[in-house]
Coordinates of C-alpha atoms in Angstrom, one line a residue:
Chain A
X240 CA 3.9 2.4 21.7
X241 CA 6.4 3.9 19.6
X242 CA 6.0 6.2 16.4
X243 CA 8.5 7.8 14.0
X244 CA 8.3 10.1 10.8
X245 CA 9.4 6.9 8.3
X246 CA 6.8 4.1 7.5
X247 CA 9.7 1.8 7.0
X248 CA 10.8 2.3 10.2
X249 CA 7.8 1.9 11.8
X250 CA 6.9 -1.4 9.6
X251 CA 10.1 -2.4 11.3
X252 CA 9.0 -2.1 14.4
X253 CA 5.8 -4.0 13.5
X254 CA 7.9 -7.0 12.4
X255 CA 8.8 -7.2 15.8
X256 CA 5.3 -6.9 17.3
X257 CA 6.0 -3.7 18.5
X258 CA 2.6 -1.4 18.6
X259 CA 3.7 2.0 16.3
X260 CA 2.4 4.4 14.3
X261 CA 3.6 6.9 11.5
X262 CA 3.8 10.7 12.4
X263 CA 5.0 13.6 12.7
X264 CA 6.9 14.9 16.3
X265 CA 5.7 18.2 16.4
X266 CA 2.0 16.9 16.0
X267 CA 1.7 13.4 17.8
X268 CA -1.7 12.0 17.7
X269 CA -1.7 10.9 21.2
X270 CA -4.1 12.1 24.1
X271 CA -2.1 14.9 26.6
X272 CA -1.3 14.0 29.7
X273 CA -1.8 10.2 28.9
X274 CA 1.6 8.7 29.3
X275 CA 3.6 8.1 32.6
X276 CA 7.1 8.3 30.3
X277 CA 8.2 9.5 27.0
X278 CA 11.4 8.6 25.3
X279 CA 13.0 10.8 22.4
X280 CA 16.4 9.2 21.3
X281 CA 17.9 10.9 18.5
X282 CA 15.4 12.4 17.0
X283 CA 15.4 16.6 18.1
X284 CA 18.5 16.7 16.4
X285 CA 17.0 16.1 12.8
X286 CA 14.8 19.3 13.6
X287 CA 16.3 22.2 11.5
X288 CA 15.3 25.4 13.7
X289 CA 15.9 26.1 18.0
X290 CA 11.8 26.7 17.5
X291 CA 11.0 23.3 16.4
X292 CA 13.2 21.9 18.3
X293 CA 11.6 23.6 21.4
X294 CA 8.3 22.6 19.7
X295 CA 9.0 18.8 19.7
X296 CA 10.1 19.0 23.7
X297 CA 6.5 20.7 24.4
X298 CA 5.1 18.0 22.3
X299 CA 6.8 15.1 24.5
X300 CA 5.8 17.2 27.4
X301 CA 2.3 18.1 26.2
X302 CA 2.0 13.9 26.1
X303 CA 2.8 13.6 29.9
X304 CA 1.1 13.1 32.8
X305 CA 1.9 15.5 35.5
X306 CA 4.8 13.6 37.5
X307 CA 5.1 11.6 34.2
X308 CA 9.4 11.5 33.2
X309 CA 10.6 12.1 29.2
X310 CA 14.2 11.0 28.1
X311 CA 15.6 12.4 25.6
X312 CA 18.9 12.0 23.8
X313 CA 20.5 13.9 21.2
X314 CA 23.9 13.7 19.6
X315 CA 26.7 15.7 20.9
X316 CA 28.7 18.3 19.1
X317 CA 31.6 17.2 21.4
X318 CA 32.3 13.4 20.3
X319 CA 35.3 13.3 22.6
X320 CA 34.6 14.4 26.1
X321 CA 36.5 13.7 29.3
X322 CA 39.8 12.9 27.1
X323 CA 37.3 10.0 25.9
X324 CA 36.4 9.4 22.2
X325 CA 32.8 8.4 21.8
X326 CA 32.3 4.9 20.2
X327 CA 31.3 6.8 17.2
X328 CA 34.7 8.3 16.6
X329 CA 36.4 5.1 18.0
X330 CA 34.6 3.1 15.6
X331 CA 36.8 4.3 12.7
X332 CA 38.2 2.1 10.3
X333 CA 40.9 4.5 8.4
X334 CA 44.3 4.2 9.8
X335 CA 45.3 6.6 12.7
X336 CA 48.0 7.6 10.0
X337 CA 45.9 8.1 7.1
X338 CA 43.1 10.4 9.1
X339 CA 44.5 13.5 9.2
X340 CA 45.5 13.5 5.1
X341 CA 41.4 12.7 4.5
X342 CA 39.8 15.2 7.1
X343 CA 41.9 18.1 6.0
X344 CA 40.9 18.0 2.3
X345 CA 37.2 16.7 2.7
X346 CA 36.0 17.7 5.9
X347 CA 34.2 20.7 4.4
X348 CA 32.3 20.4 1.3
X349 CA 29.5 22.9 0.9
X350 CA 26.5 21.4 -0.7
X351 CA 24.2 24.4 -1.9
X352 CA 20.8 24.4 -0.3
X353 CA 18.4 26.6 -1.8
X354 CA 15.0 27.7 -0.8
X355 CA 12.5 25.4 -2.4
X356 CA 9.1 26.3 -1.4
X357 CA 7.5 23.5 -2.7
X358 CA 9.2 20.3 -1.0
X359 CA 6.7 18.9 1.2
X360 CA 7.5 16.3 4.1
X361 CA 9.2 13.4 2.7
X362 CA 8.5 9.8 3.9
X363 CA 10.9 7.0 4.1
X364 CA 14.7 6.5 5.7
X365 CA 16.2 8.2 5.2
X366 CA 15.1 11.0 3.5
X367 CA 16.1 14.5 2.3
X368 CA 15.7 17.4 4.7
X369 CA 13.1 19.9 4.7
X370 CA 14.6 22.6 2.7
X371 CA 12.6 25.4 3.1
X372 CA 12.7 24.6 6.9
X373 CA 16.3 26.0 7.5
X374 CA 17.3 29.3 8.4
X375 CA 19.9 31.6 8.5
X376 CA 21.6 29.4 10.3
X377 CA 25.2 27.9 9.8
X378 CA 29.2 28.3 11.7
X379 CA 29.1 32.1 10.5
X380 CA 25.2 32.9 11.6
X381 CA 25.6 35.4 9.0
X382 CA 22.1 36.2 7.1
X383 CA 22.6 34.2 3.6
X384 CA 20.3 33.9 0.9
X385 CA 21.6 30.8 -0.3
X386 CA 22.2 28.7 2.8
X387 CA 25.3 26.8 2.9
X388 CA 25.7 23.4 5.0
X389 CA 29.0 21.2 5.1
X390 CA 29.1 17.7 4.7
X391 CA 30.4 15.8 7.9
X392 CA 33.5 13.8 7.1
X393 CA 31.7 10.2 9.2
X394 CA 33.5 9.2 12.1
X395 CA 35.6 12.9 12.7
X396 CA 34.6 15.1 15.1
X397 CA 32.4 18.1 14.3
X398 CA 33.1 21.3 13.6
X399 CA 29.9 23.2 13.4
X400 CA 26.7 22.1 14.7
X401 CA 24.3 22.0 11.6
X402 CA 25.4 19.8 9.2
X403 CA 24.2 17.1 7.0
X404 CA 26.1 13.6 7.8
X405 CA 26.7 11.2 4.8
X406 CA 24.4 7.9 4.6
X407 CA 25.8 5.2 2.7
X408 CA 22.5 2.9 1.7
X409 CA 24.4 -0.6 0.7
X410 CA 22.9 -3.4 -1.1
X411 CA 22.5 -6.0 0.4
X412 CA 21.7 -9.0 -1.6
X413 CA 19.1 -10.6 1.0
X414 CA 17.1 -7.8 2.4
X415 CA 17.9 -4.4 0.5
X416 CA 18.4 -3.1 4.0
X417 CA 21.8 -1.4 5.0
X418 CA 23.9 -3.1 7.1
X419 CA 25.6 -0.3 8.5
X420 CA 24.4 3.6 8.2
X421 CA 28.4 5.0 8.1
X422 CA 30.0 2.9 5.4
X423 CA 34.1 2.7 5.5
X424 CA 35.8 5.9 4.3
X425 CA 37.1 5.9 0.9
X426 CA 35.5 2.9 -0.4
X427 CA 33.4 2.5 -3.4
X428 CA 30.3 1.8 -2.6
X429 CA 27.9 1.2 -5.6
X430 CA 24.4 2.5 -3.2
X431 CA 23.2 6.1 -2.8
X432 CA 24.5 8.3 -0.4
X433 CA 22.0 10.5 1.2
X434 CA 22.5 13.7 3.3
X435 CA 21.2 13.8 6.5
X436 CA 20.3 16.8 8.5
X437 CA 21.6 17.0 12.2
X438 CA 21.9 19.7 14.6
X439 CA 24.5 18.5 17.2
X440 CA 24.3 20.0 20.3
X441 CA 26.6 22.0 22.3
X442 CA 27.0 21.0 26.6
X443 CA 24.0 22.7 27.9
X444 CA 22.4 23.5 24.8
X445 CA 19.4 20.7 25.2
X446 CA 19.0 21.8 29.0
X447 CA 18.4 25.2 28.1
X448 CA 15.7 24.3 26.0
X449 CA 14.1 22.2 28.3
X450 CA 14.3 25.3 30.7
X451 CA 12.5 27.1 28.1
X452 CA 9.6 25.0 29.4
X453 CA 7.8 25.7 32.5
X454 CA 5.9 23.1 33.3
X455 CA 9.4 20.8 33.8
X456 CA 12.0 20.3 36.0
X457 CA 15.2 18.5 35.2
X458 CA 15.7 15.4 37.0
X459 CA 19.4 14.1 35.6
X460 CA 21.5 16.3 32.8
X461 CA 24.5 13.6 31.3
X462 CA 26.6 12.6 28.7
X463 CA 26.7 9.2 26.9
X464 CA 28.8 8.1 24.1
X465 CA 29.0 11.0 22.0
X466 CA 24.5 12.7 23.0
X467 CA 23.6 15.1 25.6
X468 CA 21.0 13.4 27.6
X469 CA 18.2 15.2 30.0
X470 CA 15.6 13.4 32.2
X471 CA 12.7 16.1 33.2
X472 CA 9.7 15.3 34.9
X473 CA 6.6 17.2 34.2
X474 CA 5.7 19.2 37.3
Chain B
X99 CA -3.1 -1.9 15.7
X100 CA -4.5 -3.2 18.9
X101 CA -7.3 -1.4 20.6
X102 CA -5.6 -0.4 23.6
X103 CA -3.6 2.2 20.9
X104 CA -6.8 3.0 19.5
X105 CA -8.0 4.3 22.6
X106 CA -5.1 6.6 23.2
X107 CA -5.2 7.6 19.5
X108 CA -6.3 11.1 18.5
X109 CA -6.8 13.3 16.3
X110 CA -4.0 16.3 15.5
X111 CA -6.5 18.4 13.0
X112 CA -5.6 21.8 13.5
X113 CA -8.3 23.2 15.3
X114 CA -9.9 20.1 16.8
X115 CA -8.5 19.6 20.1
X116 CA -10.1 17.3 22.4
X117 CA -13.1 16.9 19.8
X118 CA -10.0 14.9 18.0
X119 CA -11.0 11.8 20.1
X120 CA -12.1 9.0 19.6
X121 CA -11.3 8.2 16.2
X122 CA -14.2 6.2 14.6
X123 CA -12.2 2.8 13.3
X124 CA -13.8 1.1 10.9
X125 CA -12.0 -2.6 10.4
X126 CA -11.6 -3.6 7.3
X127 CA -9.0 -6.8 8.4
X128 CA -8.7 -7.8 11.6
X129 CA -7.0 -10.9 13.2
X130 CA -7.2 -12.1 17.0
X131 CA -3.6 -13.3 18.3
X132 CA -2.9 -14.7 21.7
X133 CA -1.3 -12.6 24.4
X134 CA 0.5 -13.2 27.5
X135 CA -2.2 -11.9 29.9
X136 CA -0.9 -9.5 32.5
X137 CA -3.3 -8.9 34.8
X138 CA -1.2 -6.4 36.6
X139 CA -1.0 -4.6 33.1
X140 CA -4.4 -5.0 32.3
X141 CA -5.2 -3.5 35.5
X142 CA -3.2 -0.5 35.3
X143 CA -3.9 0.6 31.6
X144 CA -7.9 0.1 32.4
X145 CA -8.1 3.8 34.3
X146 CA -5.8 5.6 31.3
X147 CA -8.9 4.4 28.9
X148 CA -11.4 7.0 27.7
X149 CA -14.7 4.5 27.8
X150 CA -17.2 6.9 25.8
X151 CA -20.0 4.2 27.5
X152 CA -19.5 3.7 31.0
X153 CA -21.0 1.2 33.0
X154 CA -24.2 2.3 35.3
X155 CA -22.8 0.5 38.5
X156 CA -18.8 1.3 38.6
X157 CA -17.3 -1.9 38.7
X158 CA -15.8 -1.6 42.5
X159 CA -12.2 -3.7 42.7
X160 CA -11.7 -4.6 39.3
X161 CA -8.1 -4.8 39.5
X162 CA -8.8 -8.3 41.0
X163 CA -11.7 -9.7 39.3
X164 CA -10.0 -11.9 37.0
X165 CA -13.0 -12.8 35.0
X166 CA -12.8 -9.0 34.0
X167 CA -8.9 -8.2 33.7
X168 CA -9.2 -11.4 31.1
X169 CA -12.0 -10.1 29.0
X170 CA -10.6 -6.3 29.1
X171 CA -7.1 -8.0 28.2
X172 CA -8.8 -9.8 25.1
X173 CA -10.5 -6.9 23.1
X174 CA -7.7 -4.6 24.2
X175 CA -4.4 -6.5 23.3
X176 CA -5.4 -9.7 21.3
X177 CA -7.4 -7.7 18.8
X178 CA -5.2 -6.9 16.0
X179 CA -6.6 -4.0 13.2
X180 CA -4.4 -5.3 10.1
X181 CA -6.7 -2.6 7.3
X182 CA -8.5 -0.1 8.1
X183 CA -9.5 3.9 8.9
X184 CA -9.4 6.2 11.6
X185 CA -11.7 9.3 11.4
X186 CA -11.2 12.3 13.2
X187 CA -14.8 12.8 14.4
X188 CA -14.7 16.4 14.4
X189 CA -13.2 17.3 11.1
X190 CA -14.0 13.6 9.2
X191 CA -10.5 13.6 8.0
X192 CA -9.6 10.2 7.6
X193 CA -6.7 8.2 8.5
X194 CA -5.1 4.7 7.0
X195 CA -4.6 1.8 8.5
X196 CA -2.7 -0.8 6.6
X197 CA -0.1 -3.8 7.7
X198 CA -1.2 -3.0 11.0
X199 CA 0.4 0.3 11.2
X200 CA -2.1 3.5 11.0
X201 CA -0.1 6.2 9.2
X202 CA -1.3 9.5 11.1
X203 CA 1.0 12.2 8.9
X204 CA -1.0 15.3 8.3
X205 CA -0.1 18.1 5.9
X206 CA 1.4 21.4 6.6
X207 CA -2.0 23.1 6.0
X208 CA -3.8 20.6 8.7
X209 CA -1.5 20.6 11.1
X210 CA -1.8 22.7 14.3
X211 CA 1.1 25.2 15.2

């Protein structure tokens, strides 16, 4: 059974006669201890504070049987590890040449993000963060009324850990769904970009949080193309 | 939504807890597909179910009484809830169903920290 936060994701998965439901992670409507695994791929990353992402892992876990296994992936700060690029930096279509001319004067725009009470949880893919969700926190962890948040520069590596990664929504005359979420740099694409929160996570970082936990032990600790990944078992 | 998922389906009121389950489903569209019986499936999911009416004589071997894995595998994974609601029984907050997919979002005020 799967679930996610977006109805049109989930309708997707429906097409394919998958069983899902919409909701929220930190609240999953699901029976504890009723599941012998749990998978979160990419998905702890869009949560905006170290509590709620700690939250979400003691939901997954909350779901488990005892001896029951989660997996859990979550993109990487570091997209090149081992001397290896990850296939997300690899997959870049700008010239090796051209690169450094774009990523020295774009890489860090500041979009303002102010505290807006008011903004509820927003449905559909994919959608604008929570505002009034995020913290004091940014590269500087300096306490900031209005909270700044750079705009990744797709396909470079990162250079701070919360930021909000450009989504390029392209028509496509048969479906209206995008074909690809990072369109080519520098093009002119007529569709919407939307911003899209992401913490990426430092080595370690998720396995700390898991530790956090005490009812879990931590089977296998890896990287994968470009996401730290944990296995834990609930004890 | 088949009613396997139903029956691991609960409520995330704040406050409710284990009183969150089970959610009353009232059917507004339903439609009965064929499925690929599994009796090895069948068999294994039968023990996660809460049944809220058990049987008076526990049904001793099941796992290899076809006759029974067939019948739990119909109403479990070939009925299909297209419309409908889910109610929390505790707090009588309701739930949609629609296209098959039951939308379980709560607001901020309703959900529990």
């Amino acid at each position: 059974i799967g679930c996610d936060h977006s109805q049109n994701l989930v309708d997707i998965c429906r097409e394919k006669h998958y069983q899902a439901f919409v909701c929220d992670a930190l609240a999953v409507p699901i029976r504890s201890g009723s599941c012998d695994a749990c998978i979160s791929i990419a998905v702890i990353h869009h949560f905006a504070t170290a509590e709620r992402r700690v939250a979400a892992l003691q939901e997954l876990v909350r779901l488990l049987r005892p001896g029951g296994k989660a997996l859990i992936y979550v993109w990487a700060m570091e997209q090149e590890y081992n001397k290896k690029k990850s296939k997300y930096l690899r997959e870049n279509r700008i010239s090796q040449g051209k690169k450094e001319e774009i990523s020295s004067d774009t890489s860090v725009q500041e979009l303002l993000v102010k505290q807006m009470p008011d903004v509820g949880n927003q449905d559909s893919a994919p959608s604008v963060p929570s505002i009034n969700d995020f913290q004091d926190r940014g590269c500087n962890s300096r306490e900031v009324t209005n909270f700044k948040l750079p705009i990744h520069t797709n396909r470079t590596s990162f250079h701070c850990q919360d930021v909000l990664v450009p989504w390029h929504l392209k028509e496509n005359p048969g479906k209206g769904k995008p074909i690809e979420p990072f369109g080519p740099l520098g093009s002119h694409d007529p569709g919407p970009v939307f911003h899209r929160y992401y913490h990426v996570f430092c080595e370690g970082e998720m396995e700390a949080a898991c530790q956090t936990l005490s009812n879990i032990s931590i089977l296998q600790s890896y990287y994968d193309q470009g996401n730290w990944c944990v296995i834990l078992q609930k004890v | 939504m088949k009613l396997l998922t139903h029956n691991l389906l609960s409520s995330h009121v704040r406050g409710v807890g284990p009183r969150g389950f089970p959610l009353r489903l009232q059917a507004t569209e339903v439609r009965i597909s064929p499925v690929e019986f599994n009796p090895d499936f069948v068999a294994r999911m039968i023990p996660k179910l809460h049944l809220v009416e058990v049987p008076k004589e526990p049904i001793q071997g099941y796992e290899h009484d076809e006759r029974f894995l067939r019948q739990m595998h119909h109403v479990l994974l070939e009925v299909d809830v297209l419309e409908g609601t889910l109610q929390c029984p505790e707090s009588g907050r309701l739930f949609p169903i629609s296209r098959g997919i039951p939308n379980m979002l709560l607001s901020d005020e309703e959900t529990e920290t």
